[in-house]
Short mmCIF file of C-alpha atoms in Angstrom, two decimals:
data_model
loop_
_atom_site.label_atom_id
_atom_site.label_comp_id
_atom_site.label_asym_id
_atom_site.label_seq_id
_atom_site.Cartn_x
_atom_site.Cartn_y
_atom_site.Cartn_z
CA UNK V 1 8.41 -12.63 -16.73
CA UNK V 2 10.86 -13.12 -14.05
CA UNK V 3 14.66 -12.89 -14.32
CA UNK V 4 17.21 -15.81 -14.05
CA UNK V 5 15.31 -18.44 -12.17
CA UNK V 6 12.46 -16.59 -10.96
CA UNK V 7 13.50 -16.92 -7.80
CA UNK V 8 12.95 -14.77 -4.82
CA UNK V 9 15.27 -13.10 -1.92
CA UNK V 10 13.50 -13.26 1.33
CA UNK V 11 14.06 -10.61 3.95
CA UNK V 12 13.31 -12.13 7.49
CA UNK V 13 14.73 -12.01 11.03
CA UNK V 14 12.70 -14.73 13.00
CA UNK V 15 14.15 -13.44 16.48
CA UNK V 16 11.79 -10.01 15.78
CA UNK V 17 9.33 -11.21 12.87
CA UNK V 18 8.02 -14.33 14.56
CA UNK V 19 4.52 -14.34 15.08
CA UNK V 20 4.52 -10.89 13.46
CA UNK V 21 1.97 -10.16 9.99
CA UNK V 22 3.83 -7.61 7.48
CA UNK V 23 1.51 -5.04 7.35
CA UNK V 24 3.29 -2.40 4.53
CA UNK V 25 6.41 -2.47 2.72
CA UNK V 26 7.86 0.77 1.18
CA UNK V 27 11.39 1.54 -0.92
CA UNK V 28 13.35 4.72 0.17
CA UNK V 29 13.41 7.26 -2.95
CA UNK V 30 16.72 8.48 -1.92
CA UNK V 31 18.49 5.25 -0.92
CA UNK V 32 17.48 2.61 -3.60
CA UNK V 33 18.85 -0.24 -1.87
CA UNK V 34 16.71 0.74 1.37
CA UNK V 35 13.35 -0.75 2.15
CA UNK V 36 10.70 -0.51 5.27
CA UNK V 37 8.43 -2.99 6.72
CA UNK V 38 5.43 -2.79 9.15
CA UNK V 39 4.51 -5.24 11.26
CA UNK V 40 1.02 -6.16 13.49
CA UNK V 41 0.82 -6.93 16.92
CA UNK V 42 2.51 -10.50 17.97
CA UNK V 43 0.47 -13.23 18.08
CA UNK V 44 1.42 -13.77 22.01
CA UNK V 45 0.15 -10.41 23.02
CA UNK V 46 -3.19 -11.17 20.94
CA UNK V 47 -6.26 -12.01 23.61
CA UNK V 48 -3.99 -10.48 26.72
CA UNK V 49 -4.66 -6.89 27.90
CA UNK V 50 -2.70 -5.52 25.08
CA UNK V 51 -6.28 -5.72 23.62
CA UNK V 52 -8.21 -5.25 26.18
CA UNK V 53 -9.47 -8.62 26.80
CA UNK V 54 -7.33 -8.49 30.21
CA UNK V 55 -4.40 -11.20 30.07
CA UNK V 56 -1.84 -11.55 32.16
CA UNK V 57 0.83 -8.67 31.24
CA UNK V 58 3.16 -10.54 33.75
CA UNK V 59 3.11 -13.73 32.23
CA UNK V 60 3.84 -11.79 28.85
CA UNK V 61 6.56 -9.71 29.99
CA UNK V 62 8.14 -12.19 31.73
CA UNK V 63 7.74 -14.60 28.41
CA UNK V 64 9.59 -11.92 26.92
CA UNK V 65 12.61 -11.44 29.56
CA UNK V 66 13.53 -15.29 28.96
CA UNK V 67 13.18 -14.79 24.87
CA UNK V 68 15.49 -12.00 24.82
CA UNK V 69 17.80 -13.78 27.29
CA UNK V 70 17.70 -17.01 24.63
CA UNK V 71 17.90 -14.32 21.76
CA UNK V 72 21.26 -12.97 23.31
CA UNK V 73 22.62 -16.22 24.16
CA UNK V 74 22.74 -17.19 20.25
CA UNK V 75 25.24 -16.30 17.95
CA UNK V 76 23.96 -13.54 16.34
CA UNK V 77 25.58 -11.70 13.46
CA UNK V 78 25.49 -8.32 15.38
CA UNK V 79 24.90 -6.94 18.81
CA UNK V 80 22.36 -4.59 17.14
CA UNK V 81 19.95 -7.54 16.85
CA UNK V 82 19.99 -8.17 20.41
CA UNK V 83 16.60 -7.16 21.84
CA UNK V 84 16.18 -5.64 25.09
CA UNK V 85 13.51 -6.94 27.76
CA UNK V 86 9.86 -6.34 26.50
CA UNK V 87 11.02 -4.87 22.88
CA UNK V 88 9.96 -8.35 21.47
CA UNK V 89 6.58 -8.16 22.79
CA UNK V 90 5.88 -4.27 21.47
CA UNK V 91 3.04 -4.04 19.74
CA UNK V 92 4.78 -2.00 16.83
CA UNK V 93 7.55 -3.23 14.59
CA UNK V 94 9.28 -1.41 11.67
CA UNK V 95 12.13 -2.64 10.26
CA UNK V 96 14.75 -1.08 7.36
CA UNK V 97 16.18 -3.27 5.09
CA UNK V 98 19.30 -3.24 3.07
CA UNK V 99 18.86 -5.31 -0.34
CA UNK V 100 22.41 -6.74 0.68
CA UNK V 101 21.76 -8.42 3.99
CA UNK V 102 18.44 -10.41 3.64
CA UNK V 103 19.03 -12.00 6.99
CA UNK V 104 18.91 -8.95 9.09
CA UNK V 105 17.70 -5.50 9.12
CA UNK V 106 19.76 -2.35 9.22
CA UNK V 107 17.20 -0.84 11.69
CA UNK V 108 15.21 -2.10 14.48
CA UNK V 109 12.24 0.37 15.56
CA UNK V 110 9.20 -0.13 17.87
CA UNK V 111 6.17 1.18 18.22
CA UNK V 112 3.62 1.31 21.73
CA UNK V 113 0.78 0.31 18.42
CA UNK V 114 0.61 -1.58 16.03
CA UNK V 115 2.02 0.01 12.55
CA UNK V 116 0.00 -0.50 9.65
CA UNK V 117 1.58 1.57 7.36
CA UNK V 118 4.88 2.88 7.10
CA UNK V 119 7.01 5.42 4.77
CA UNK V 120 10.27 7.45 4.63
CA UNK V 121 10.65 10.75 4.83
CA UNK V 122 10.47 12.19 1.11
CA UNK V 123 13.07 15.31 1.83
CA UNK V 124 14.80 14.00 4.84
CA UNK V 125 15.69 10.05 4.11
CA UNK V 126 17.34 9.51 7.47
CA UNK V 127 13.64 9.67 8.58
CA UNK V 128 10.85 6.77 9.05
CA UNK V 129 7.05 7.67 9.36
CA UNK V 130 4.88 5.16 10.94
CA UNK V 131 0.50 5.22 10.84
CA UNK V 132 -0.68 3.23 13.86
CA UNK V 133 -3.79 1.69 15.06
CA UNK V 134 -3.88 3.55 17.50
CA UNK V 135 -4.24 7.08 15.10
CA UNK V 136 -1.01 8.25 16.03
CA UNK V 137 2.06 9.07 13.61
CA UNK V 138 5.21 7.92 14.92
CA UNK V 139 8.49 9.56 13.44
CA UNK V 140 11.96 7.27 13.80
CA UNK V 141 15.15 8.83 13.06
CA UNK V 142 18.15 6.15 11.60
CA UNK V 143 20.65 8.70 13.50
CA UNK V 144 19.65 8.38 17.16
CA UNK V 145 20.40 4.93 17.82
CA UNK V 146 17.61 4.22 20.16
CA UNK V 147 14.22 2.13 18.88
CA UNK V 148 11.78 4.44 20.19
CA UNK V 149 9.73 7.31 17.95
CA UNK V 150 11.91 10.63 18.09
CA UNK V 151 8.32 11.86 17.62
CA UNK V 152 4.69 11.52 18.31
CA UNK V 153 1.24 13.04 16.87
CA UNK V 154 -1.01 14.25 18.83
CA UNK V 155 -4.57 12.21 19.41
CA UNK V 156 -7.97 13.64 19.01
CA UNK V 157 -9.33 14.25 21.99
CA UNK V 158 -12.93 15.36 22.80
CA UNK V 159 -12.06 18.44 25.13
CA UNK V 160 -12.75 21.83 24.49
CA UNK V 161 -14.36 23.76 21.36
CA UNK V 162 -14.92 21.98 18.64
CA UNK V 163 -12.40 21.89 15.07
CA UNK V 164 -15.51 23.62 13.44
CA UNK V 165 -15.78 26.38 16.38
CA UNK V 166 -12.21 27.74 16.20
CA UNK V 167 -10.29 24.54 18.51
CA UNK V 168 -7.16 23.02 17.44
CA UNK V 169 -7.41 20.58 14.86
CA UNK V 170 -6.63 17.03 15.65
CA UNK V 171 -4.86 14.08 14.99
CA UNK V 172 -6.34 11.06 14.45
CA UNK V 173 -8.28 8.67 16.69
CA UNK V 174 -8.96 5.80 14.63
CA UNK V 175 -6.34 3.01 13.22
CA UNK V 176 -4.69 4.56 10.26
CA UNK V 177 -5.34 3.09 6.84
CA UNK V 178 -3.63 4.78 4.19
CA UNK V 179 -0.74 7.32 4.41
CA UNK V 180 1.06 8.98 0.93
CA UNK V 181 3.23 11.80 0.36
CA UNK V 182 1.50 14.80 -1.83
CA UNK V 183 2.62 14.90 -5.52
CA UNK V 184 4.37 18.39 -5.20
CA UNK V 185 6.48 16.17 -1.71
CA UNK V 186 5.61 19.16 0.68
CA UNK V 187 2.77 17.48 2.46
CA UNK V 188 1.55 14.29 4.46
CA UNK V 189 -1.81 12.85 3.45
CA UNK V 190 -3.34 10.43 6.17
CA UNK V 191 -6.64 8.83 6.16
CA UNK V 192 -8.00 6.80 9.27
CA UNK V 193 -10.65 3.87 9.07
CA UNK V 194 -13.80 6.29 10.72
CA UNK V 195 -13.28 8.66 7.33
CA UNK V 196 -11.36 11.00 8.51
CA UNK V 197 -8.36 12.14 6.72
CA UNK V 198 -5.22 14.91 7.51
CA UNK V 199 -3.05 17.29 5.81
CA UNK V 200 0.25 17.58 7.46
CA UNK V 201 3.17 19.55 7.12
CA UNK V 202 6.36 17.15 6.70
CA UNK V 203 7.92 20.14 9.05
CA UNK V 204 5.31 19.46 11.96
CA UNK V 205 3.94 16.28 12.53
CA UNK V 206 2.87 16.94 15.62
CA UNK V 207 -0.44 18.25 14.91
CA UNK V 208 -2.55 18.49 11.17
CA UNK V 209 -2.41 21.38 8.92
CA UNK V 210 -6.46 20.22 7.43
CA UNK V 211 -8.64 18.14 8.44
CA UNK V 212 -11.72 17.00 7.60
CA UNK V 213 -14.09 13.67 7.65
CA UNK V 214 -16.21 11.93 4.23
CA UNK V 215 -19.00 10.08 4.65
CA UNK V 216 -17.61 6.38 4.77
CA UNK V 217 -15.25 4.31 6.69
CA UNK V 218 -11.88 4.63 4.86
CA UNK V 219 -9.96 1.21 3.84
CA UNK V 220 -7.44 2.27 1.42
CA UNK V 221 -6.02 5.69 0.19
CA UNK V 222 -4.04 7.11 -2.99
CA UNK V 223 -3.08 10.80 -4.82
CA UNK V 224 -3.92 11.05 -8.04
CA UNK V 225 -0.95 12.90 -10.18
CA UNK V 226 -0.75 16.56 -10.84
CA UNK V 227 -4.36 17.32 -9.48
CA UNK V 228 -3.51 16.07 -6.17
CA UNK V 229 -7.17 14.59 -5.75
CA UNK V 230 -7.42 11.94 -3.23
CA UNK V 231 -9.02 8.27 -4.15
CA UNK V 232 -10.10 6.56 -1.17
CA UNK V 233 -12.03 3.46 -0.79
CA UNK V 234 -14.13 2.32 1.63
CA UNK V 235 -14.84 -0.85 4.09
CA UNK V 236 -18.72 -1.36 1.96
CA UNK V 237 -17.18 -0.57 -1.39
CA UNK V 238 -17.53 2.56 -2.19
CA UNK V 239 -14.99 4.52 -4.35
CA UNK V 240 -14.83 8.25 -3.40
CA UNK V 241 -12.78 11.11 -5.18
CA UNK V 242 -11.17 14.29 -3.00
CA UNK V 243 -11.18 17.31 -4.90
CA UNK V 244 -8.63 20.10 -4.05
CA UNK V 245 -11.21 22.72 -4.84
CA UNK V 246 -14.95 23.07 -5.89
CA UNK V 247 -15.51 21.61 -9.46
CA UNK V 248 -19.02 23.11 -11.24
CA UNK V 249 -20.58 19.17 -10.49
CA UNK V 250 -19.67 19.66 -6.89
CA UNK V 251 -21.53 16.81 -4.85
CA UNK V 252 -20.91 17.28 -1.27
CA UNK V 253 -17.80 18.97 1.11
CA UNK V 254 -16.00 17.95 3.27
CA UNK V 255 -16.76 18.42 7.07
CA UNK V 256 -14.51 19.69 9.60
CA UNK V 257 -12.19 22.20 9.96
CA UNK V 258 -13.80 24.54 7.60
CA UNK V 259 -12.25 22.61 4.61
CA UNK V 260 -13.25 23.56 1.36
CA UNK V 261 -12.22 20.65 -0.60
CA UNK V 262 -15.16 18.51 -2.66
CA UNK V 263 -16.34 14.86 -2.23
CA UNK V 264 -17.50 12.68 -4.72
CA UNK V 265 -18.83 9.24 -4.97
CA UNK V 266 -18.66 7.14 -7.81
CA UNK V 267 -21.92 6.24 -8.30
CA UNK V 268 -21.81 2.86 -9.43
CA UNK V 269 -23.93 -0.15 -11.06
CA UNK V 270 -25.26 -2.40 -8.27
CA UNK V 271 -25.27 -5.22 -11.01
CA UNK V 272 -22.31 -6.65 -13.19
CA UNK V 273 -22.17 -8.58 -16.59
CA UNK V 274 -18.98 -9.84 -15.87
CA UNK V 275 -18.02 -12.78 -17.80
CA UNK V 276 -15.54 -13.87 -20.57
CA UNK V 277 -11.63 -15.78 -19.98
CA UNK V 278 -9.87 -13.04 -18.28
CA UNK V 279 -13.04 -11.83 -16.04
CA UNK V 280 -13.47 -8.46 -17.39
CA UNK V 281 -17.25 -7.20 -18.44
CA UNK V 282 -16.85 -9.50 -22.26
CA UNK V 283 -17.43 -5.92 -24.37
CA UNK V 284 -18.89 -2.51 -23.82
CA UNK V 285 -22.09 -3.18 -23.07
CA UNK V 286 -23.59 -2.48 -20.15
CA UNK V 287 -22.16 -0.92 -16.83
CA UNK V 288 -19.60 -2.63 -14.83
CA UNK V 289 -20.22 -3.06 -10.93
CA UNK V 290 -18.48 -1.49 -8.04
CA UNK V 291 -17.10 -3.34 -5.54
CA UNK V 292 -18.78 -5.81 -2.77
CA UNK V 293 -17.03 -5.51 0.35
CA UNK V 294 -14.04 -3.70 1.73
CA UNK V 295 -11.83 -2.36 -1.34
CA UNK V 296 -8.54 -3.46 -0.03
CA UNK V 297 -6.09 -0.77 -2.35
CA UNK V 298 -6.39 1.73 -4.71
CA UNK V 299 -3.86 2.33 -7.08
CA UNK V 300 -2.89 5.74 -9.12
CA UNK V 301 0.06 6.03 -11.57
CA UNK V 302 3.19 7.74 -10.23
CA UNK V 303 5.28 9.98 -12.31
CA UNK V 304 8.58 11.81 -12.03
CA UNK V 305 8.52 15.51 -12.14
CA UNK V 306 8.50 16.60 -15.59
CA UNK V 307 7.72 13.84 -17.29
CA UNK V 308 3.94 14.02 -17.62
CA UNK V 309 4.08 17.48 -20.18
CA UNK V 310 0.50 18.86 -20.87
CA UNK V 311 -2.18 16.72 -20.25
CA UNK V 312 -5.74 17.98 -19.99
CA UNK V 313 -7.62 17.91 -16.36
CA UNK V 314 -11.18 17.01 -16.22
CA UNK V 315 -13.40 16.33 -13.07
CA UNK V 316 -9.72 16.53 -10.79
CA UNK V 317 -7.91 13.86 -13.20
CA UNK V 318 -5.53 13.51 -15.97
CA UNK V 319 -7.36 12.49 -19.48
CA UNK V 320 -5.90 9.63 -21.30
CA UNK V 321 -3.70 6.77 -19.59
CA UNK V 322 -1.52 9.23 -16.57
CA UNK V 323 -5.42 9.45 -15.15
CA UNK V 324 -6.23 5.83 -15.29
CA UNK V 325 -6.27 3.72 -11.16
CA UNK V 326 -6.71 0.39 -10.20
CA UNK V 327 -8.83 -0.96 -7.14
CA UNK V 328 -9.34 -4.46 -5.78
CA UNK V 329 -11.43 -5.74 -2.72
CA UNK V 330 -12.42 -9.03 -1.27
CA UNK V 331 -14.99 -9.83 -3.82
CA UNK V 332 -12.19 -11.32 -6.09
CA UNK V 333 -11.89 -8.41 -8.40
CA UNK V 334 -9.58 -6.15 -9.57
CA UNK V 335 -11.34 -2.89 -11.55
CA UNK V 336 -9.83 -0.49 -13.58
CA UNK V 337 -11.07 3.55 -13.67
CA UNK V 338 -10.80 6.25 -15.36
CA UNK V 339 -12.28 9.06 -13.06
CA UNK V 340 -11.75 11.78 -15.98
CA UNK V 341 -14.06 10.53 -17.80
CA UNK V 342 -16.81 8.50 -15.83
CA UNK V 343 -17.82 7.09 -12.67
CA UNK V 344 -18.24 4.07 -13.75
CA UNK V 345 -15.26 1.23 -13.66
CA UNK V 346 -14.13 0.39 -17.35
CA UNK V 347 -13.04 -3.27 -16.73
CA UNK V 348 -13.47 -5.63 -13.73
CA UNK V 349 -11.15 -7.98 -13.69
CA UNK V 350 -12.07 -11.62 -11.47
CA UNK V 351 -9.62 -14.07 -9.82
CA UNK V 352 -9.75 -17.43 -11.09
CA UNK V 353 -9.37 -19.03 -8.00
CA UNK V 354 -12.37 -16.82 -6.18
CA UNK V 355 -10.10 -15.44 -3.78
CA UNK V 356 -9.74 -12.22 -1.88
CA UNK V 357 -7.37 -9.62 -4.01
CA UNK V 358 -5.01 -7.34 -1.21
CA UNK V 359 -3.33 -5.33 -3.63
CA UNK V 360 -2.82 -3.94 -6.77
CA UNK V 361 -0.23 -1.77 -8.33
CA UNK V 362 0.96 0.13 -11.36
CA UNK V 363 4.71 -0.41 -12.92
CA UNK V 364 6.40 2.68 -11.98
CA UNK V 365 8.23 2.50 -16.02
CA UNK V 366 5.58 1.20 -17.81
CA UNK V 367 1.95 2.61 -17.82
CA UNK V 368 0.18 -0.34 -19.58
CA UNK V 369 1.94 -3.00 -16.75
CA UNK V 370 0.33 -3.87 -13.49
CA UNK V 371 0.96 -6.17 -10.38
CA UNK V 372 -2.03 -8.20 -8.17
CA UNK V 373 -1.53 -9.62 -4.87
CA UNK V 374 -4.35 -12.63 -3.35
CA UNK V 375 -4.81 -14.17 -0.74
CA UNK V 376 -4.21 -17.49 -2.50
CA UNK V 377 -0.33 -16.17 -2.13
CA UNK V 378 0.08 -15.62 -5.92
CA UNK V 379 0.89 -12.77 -7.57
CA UNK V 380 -0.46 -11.59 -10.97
CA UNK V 381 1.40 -9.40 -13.81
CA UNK V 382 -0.96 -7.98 -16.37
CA UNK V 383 0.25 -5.87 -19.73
CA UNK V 384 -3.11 -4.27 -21.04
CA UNK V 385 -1.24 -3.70 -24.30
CA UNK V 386 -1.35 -6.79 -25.27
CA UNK V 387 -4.54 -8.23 -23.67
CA UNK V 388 -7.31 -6.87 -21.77
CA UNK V 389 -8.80 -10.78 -21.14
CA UNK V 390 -5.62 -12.36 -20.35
CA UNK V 391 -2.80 -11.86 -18.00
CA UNK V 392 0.81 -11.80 -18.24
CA UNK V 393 1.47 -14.24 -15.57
CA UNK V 394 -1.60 -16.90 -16.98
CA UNK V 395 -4.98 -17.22 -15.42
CA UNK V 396 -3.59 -19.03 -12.24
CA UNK V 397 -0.72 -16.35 -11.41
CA UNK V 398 2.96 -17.27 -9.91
CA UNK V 399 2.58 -18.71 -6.20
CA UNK V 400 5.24 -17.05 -4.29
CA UNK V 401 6.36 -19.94 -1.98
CA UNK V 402 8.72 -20.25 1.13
CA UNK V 403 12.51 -20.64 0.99
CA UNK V 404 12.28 -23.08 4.34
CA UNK V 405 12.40 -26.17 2.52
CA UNK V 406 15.55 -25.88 0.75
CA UNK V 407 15.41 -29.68 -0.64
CA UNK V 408 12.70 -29.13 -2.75
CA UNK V 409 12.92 -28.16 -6.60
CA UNK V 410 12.37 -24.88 -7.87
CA UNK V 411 9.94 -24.70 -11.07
CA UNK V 412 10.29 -22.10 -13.61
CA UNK V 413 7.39 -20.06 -12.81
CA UNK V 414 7.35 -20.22 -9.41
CA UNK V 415 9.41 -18.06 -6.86
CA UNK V 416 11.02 -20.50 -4.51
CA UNK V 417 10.90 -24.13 -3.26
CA UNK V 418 8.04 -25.05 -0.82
CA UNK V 419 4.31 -23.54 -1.78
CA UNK V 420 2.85 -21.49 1.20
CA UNK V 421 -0.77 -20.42 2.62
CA UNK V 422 -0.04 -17.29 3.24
CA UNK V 423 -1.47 -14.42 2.02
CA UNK V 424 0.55 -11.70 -0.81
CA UNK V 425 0.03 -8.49 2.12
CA UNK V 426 0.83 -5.79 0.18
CA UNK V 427 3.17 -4.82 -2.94
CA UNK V 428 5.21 -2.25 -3.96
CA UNK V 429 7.59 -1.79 -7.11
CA UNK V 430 10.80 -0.38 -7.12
CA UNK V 431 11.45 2.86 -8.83
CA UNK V 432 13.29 1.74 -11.62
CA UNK V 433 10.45 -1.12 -12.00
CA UNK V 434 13.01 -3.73 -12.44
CA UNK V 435 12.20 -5.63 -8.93
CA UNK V 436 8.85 -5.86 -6.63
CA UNK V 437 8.67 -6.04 -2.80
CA UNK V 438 6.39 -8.57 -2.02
CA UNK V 439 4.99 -9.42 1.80
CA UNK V 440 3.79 -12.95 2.63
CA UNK V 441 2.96 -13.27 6.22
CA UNK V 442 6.60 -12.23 8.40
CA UNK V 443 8.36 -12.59 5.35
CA UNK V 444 9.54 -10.09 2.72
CA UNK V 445 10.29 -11.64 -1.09
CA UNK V 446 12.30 -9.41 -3.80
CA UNK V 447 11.56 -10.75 -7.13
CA UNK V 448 13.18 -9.22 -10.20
CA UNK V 449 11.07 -9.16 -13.72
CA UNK V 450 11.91 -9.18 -16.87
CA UNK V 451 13.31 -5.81 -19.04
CA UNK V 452 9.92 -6.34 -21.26
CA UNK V 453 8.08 -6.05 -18.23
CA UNK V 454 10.09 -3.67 -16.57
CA UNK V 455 10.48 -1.38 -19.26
CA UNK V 456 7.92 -2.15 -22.98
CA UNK V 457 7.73 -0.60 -25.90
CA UNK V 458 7.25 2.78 -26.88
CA UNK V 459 3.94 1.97 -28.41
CA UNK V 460 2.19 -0.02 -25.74
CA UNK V 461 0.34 3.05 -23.85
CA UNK V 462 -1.00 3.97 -27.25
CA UNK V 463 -2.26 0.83 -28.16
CA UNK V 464 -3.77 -0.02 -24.84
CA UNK V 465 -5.69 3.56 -24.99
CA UNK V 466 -6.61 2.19 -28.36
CA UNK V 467 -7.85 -1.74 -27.05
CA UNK V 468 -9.94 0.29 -24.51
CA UNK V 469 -11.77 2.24 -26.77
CA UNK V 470 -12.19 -0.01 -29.29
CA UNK V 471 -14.09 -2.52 -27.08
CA UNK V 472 -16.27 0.34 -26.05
CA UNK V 473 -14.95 0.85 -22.41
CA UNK V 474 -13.85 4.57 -23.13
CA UNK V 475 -14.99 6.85 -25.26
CA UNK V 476 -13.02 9.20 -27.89
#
């Protein structure tokens, strides 16, 4: 499954990452060899007045004078790395990465919040787009040479008339969750943890273009292809679907800002059958369960312009595979959907090892191929063309494990020496879906896969449409 020795390349600079949780990792569509990572808050600020629990700010930014001192004093392999007083202890990192120095970024940017998620620009590449916790969008540019934003977005503030009554609309005011780039690339799509999400123009960050609020507390975000409907999950469970316009089963709108767009929720079985080797529901009978607990990503295919011909639409989603997502949450379970036909989840996948999934992703280059991250700090490779029970990478997955013991042996399935606790963060495949990005606590891990993987047969998306309906999940 993995090329060569299944080994790993791990990105980290411990004079900035240190104490740091990767929080999003994203590839550059323009520069292939580019990648950016989002980092939390330092552990050393956490419990001081950086969140409000009033600590000594002092003591921490005096903490911080002597670490940058001891930083500059080392030999380090460029003056760029140097931090200046107090940049260590900001509670916002980014960092860009080139795929030829794993020991030190290209970029250094900070943030006055923590940066949960993080993207470049999709028409202007020297660009970096930050969501904090804080609601704002930050906007770095690679040209100015400073660390700072170049840009800010506004934050909602309660003054004046209300969005609804002909005021301004707002930015955001809770920490934002999910952030994606429309499928036509001429808009921003931001959703914050109260349920709010914004429409932006990639021209004007400043303030949103839309705006409007659904009926749960977000968790996780993703645009469905060609219809541009948003799937967002929520901190209880729920699945809900965006709709660019009214559809004739309309459920409810969207409030705020006089936005016309529909919301629907998947209405869901509150019980599951689950059972059989590779945890899905064991057959067609039945209904399969939503999800218990916060659903930690949602996951929609991604296609190149042009390459998805006609497909029907139905209920704001592709029919047949280019319609198909993936979920997970922290009741061990990865689902798969297919919102153009029901609201019901086809197959629910369960973790062996009972362990919170944080991510889940479809190859970019091969629609029956899909990547899991747990908390257990293995990663999972499934190929529904060849098995709906059974995953690529077996029932226990590949531990990704730390490059700090260098001593130790290196197994063939695993991806480095020394096994780690850490958590698999998030995931994210490179376009050409030859390597993943994976983040493990401050650490970033590039493992290549296989061509098979990477790339299958020309068959496999018709015989996986074909394994689903035969076992009754879909129907004709």
């Amino acid at each position: 499954l993995l090329t060569k020795s299944g080994t790993s390349v791990v990105f980290q600079c411990g004079n900035w990452t240190k104490g740091r949780i990767l929080s999003d990792v994203e590839w550059s569509g323009t520069h292939k060899e580019l990648l950016v990572t989002s980092y939390q808050m330092p552990k050393s600020c956490m419990g001081s007045d950086a969140m409000g629990t009033g600590g000594d700010r002092a003591s921490v930014t005096s903490d911080s004078a002597a670490t940058a001192a001891a930083v500059a004093a080392k030999k380090a392999p460029s003056s760029s790395l140097i931090p200046r007083v107090g940049e260590l202890q900001a509670d916002g990192l980014a960092l860009v990465w080139n795929l030829a120095m794993p020991n030190r970024p290209e970029y250094i940017f900070t943030a006055p919040s923590p940066v949960l998620v993080s993207r470049f620009h999709p028409t202007e590449p020297h660009l970096v787009m930050g969501g904090c916790a804080s609601g704002q969008i930050v906007l770095w540019d690679l040209r100015s040479g400073g660390r700072l934003p170049v840009q800010r977005s506004s934050l909602s503030v309660a003054a004046g008339k209300s969005e609804g009554e002909g005021g301004p609309l707002r930015g955001h005011s809770h920490p934002i969750v999910g952030m994606e780039v429309s499928d036509s690339g001429s808009a921003l799509v931001t959703a914050a943890s109260d349920g709010r999400i914004n429409l932006w123009s990639l021209s004007q960050l400043r303030d949103p273009a839309e705006s409007f609020t659904i009926p749960g507390n977000i968790s996780s975000l993703a645009i469905a292809p060609l219809s541009n409907s948003f799937v967002c999950g929520d901190e209880s469970g729920d699945v809900f679907t965006v709709l660019p316009q009214s559809s004739g089963s309309a459920q409810s709108h969207a409030r705020g800002g006089g936005s016309r767009r529909t919301v629907r929720k998947f209405e869901t079985s509150k019980q599951s059958n689950a059972s059989g080797a590779g945890g899905n529901n064991g057959g067609g009978e039945g209904a399969v369960a939503g999800h218990f607990g916060v659903v930690t990503a949602v996951a929609t295919k991604h296609h190149k312009k042009g390459m998805l011909g006609n497909h029907a639409m139905s209920r704001g989603f592709l029919r047949g595979s280019a319609g198909l997502v993936l979920t997970c949450g922290v009741d061990w379970t990865t689902k798969l959907w297919a919102p153009a036909y029901t609201d019901q989840p086809l197959i629910s996948f369960l973790s062996s090892s009972y362990d919170y999934m944080c991510d889940v992703q479809w190859s970019p280059t091969n629609p029956t191929v899909f990547a899991t991250a747990s908390s257990n700090g293995t990663l999972g490779l499934w190929n529904l063309a060849t098995s709906l029970d059974e995953p690529l990478s077996g029932s226990d997955g590949i531990p990704l494990e730390s490059s700090t013991n260098e001593s130790a042996s290196t197994s063939s399935t695993s991806l480095g020496p020394t096994p780690r606790n850490y958590a698999l963060n998030k995931i994210r495949w490179s376009e050409d879906g030859k390597r993943l990005a994976v983040a493990s606590g401050d650490e970033l891990h590039i493992v290549g896969v296989t061509e098979d993987v990477s790339k299958g047969k020309s068959e496999d998306e018709g015989r996986m449409m074909s394994n689903l309906t035969a076992r009754g999940f879909l129907g004709d």
